Short mmCIF file of C-alpha atoms in Angstrom, two decimals:
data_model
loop_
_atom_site.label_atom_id
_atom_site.label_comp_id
_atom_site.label_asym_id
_atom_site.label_seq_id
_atom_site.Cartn_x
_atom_site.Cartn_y
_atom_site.Cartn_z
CA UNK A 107 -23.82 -9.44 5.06
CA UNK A 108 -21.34 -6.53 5.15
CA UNK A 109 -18.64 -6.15 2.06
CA UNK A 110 -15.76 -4.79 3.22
CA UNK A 111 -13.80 -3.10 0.64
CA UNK A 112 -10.48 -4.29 -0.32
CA UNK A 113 -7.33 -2.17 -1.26
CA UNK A 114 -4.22 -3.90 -2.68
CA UNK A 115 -1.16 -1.49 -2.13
CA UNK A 116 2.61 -1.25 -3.55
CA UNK A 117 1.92 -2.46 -7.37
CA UNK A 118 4.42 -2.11 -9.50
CA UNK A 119 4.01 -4.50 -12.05
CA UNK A 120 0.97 -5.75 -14.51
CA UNK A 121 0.29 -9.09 -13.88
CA UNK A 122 0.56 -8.03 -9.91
CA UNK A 123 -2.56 -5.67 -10.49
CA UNK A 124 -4.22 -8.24 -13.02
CA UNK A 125 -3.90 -10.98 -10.09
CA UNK A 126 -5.75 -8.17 -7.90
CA UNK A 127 -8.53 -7.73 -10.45
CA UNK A 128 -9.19 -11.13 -11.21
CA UNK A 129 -9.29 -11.86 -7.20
CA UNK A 130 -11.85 -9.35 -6.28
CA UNK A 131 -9.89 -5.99 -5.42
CA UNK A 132 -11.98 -2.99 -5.00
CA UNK A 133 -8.80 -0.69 -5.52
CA UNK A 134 -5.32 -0.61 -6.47
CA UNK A 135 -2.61 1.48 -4.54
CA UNK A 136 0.59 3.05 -6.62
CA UNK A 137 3.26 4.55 -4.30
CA UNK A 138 4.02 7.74 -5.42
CA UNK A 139 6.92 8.16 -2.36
CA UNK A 140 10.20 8.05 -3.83
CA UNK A 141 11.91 6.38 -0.64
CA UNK A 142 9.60 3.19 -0.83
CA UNK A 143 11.00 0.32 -2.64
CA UNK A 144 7.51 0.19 -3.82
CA UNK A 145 7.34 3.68 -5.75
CA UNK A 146 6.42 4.07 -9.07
CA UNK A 147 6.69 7.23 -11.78
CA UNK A 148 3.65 8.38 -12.84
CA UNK A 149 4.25 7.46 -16.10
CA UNK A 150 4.48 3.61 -14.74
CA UNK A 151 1.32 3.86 -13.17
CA UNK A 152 -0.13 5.71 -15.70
CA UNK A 153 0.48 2.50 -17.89
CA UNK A 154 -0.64 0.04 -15.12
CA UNK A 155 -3.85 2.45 -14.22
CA UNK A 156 -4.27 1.40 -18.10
CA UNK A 157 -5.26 -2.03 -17.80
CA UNK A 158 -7.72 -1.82 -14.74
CA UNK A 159 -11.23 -2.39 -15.67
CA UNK A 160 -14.18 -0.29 -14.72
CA UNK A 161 -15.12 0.11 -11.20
CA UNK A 162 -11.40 -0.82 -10.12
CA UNK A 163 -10.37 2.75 -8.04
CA UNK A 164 -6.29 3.75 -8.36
CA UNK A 165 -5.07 5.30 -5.75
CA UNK A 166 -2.40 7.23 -5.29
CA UNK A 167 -0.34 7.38 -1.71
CA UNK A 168 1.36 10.47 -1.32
CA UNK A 169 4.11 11.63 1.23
CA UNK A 170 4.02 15.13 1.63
CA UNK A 171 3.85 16.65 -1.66
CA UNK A 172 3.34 20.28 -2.35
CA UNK A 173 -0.11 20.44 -3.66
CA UNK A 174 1.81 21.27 -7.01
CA UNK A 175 2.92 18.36 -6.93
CA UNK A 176 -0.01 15.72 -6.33
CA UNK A 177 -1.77 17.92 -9.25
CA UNK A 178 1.39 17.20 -11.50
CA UNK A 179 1.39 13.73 -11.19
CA UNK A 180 -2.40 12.99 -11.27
CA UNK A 181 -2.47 14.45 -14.30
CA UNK A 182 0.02 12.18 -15.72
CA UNK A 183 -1.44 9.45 -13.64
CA UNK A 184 -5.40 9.65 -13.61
CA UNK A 185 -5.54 8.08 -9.94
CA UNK A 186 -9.45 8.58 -8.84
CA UNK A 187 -8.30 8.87 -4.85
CA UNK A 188 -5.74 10.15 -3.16
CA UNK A 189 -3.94 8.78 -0.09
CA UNK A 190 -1.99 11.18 2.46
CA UNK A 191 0.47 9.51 3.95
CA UNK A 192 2.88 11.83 5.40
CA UNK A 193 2.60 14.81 8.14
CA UNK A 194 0.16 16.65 6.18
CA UNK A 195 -2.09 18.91 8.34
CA UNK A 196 -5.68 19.08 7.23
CA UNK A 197 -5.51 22.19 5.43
CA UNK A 198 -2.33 21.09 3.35
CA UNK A 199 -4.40 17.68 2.16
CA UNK A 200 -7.56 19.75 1.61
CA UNK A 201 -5.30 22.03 -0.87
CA UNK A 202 -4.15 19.05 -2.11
CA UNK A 203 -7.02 17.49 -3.21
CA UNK A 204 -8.40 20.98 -4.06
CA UNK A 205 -5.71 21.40 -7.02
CA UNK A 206 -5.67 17.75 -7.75
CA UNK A 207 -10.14 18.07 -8.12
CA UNK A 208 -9.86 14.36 -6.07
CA UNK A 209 -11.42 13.14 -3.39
CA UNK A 210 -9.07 11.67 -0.25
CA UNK A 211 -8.45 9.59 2.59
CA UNK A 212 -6.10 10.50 5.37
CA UNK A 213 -3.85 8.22 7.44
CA UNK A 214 -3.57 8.21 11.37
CA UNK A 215 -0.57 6.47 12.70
CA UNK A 216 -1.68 4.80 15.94
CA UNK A 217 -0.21 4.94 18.76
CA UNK A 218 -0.83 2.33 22.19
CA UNK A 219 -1.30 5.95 24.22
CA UNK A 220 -4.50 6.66 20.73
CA UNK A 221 -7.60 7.52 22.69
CA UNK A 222 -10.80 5.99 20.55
CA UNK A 223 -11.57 10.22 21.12
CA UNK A 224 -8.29 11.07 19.41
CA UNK A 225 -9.47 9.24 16.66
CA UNK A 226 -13.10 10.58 16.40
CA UNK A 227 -11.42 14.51 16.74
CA UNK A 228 -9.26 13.85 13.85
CA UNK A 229 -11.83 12.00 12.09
CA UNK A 230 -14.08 15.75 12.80
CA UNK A 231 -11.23 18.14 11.79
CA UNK A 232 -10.55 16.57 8.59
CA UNK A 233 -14.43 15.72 7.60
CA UNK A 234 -14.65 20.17 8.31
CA UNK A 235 -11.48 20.80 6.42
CA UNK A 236 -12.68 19.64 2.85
CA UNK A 237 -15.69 18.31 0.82
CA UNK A 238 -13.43 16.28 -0.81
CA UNK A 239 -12.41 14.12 2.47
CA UNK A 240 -14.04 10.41 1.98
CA UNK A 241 -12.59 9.13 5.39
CA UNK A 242 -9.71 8.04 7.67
CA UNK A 243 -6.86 5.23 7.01
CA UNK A 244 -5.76 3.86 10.29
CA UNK A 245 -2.11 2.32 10.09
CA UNK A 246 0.43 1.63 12.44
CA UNK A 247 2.19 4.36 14.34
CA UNK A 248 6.37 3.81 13.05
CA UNK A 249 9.30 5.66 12.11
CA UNK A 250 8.48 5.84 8.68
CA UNK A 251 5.81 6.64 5.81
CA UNK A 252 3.65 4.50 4.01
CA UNK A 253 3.36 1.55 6.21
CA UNK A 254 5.57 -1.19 7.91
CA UNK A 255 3.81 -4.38 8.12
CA UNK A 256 2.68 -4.08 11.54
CA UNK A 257 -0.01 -4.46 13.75
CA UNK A 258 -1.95 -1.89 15.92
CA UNK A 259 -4.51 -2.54 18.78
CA UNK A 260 -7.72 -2.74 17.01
CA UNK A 261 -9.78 -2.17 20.18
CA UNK A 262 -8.76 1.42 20.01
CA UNK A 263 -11.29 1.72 17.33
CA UNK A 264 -14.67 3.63 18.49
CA UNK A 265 -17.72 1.53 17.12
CA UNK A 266 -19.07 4.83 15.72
CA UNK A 267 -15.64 5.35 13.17
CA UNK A 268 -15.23 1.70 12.10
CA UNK A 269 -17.72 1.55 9.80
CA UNK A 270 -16.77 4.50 7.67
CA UNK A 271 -12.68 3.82 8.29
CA UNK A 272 -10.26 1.72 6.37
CA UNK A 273 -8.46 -0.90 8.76
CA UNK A 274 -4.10 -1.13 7.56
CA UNK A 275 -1.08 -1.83 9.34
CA UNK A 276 0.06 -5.58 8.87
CA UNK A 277 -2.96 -7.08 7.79
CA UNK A 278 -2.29 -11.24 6.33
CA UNK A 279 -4.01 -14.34 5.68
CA UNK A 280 -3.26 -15.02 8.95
CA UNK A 281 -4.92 -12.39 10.65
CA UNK A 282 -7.56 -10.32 7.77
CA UNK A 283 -11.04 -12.54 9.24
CA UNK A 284 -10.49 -11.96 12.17
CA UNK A 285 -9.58 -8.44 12.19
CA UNK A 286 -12.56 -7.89 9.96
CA UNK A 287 -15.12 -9.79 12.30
CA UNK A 288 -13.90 -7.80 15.26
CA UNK A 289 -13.30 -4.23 13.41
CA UNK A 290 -16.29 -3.92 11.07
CA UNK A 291 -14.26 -1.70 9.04
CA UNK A 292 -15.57 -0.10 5.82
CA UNK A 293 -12.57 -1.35 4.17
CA UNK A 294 -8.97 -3.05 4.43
CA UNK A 295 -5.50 -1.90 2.81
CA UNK A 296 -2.65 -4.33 2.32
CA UNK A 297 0.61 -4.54 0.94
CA UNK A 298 3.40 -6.52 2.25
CA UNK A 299 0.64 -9.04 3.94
CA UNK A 300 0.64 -10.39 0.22
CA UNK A 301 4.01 -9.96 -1.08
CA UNK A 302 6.89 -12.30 -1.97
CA UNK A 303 9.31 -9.80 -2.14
CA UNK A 304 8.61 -5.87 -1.41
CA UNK A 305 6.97 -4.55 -4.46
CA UNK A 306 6.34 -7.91 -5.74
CA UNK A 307 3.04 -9.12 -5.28
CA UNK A 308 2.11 -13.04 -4.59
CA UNK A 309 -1.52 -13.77 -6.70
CA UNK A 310 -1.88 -16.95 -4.26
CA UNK A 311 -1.68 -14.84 -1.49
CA UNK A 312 -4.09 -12.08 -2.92
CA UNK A 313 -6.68 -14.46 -3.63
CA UNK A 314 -6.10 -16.25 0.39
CA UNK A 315 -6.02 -12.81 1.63
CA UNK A 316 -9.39 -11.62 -0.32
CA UNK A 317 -10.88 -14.74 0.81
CA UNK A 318 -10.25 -14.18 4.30
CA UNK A 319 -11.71 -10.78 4.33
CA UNK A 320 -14.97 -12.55 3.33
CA UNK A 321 -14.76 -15.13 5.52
CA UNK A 322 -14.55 -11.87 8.18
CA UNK A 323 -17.66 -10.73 6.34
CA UNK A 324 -19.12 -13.78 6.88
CA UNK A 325 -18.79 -14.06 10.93
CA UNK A 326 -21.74 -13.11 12.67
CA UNK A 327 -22.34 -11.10 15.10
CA UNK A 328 -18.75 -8.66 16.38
CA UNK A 329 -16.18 -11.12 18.39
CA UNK A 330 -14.82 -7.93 19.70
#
């Protein structure tokens, strides 16, 4: 049975990323975007990147930063991925990551008009860009950064990227099996799918959310 990966986005507090531990999480997101109500200072997650246990990965969304800028605040906060989450071009998230020395994932906003070809070219051009690129975030396409709660087509996905992608864009209980059964993604990314308020997490909903994802795991066969 596959295990999709699990990212839990948007913490800003410690017994938010303790719930996400203790529930399963693969990785914790801090939002390093000023505009979100779910940024943090790198100091703050600095002290929150404290308390995860091994094999827990931070991440670190960014909004386009100067690569500067991502170095400056990984070294205050020792993320161990980064997340581009803005109009970054390739080459300005492969200089990123270059002065940061951290691997990457990119996001593409989806569109109804995204060709499943669209989506393996960009896939390409970022894979040839850097060493450090580990693969593609696929989100929502909105008028904003970092993610509105809302759901794309999934059938846009070519078989051939869904393994190696990460699956976001209004993900819930409601809807995480069966977006995994149909998907396959390599992983999922969340945030307001298990939040009370924005920024504050729910640990019920975590652990309903995590469970769903294995039920997903669990469904033979692609329902597709």
């Amino acid at each position: 049975m596959q295990r999709t990966r699990i990212k839990i986005c948007g913490l800003t507090r410690e017994e938010d990323v303790a719930a996400a531990v203790a529930a399963g999480a693969d990785a914790i997101g801090f939002v390093f975007y000023p505009k979100s109500p779910r940024y943090v200072t790198p100091q703050r997650a600095a002290e929150l990147i404290a308390t995860l246990p091994p094999f827990v990965t931070a991440v670190g969304l960014f909004v386009n930063h100067a690569p500067e800028e991502v170095a400056g605040i990984v070294r205050v906060a020792p993320v161990g991925l980064l997340q581009f989450h803005g109009d970054e071009t390739a080459e300005q998230c492969a200089r990123a990551a270059a002065a940061a020395q951290r691997p990457y994932v990119r996001v593409f906003r989806v569109k109804p008009s995204t060709t499943g070809t669209e989506l393996l070219e960009y896939d390409a051009q970022c894979r040839a860009s850097s060493p450090l690129f580990t693969g593609v975030l696929l989100d929502t396409f909105v008028d904003a950064y970092g993610g509105a709660g809302k759901v794309f087509d999934w059938s846009l996905i070519p078989k051939e990227l869904a393994h190696r992608a990460v699956l976001s864009g209004g993900l819930s209980v409601q809807n995480a099996t069966g977006a995994v059964a149909q998907v396959r993604p390599y992983a999922v990314d969340v945030s307001s799918g298990v939040e009370s308020a924005k920024g504050i997490k729910d640990a019920g909903l975590i652990a309903q959310f995590i469970a769903a994802v294995r039920a997903g795991d669990a469904t033979p066969g692609n329902v597709a």
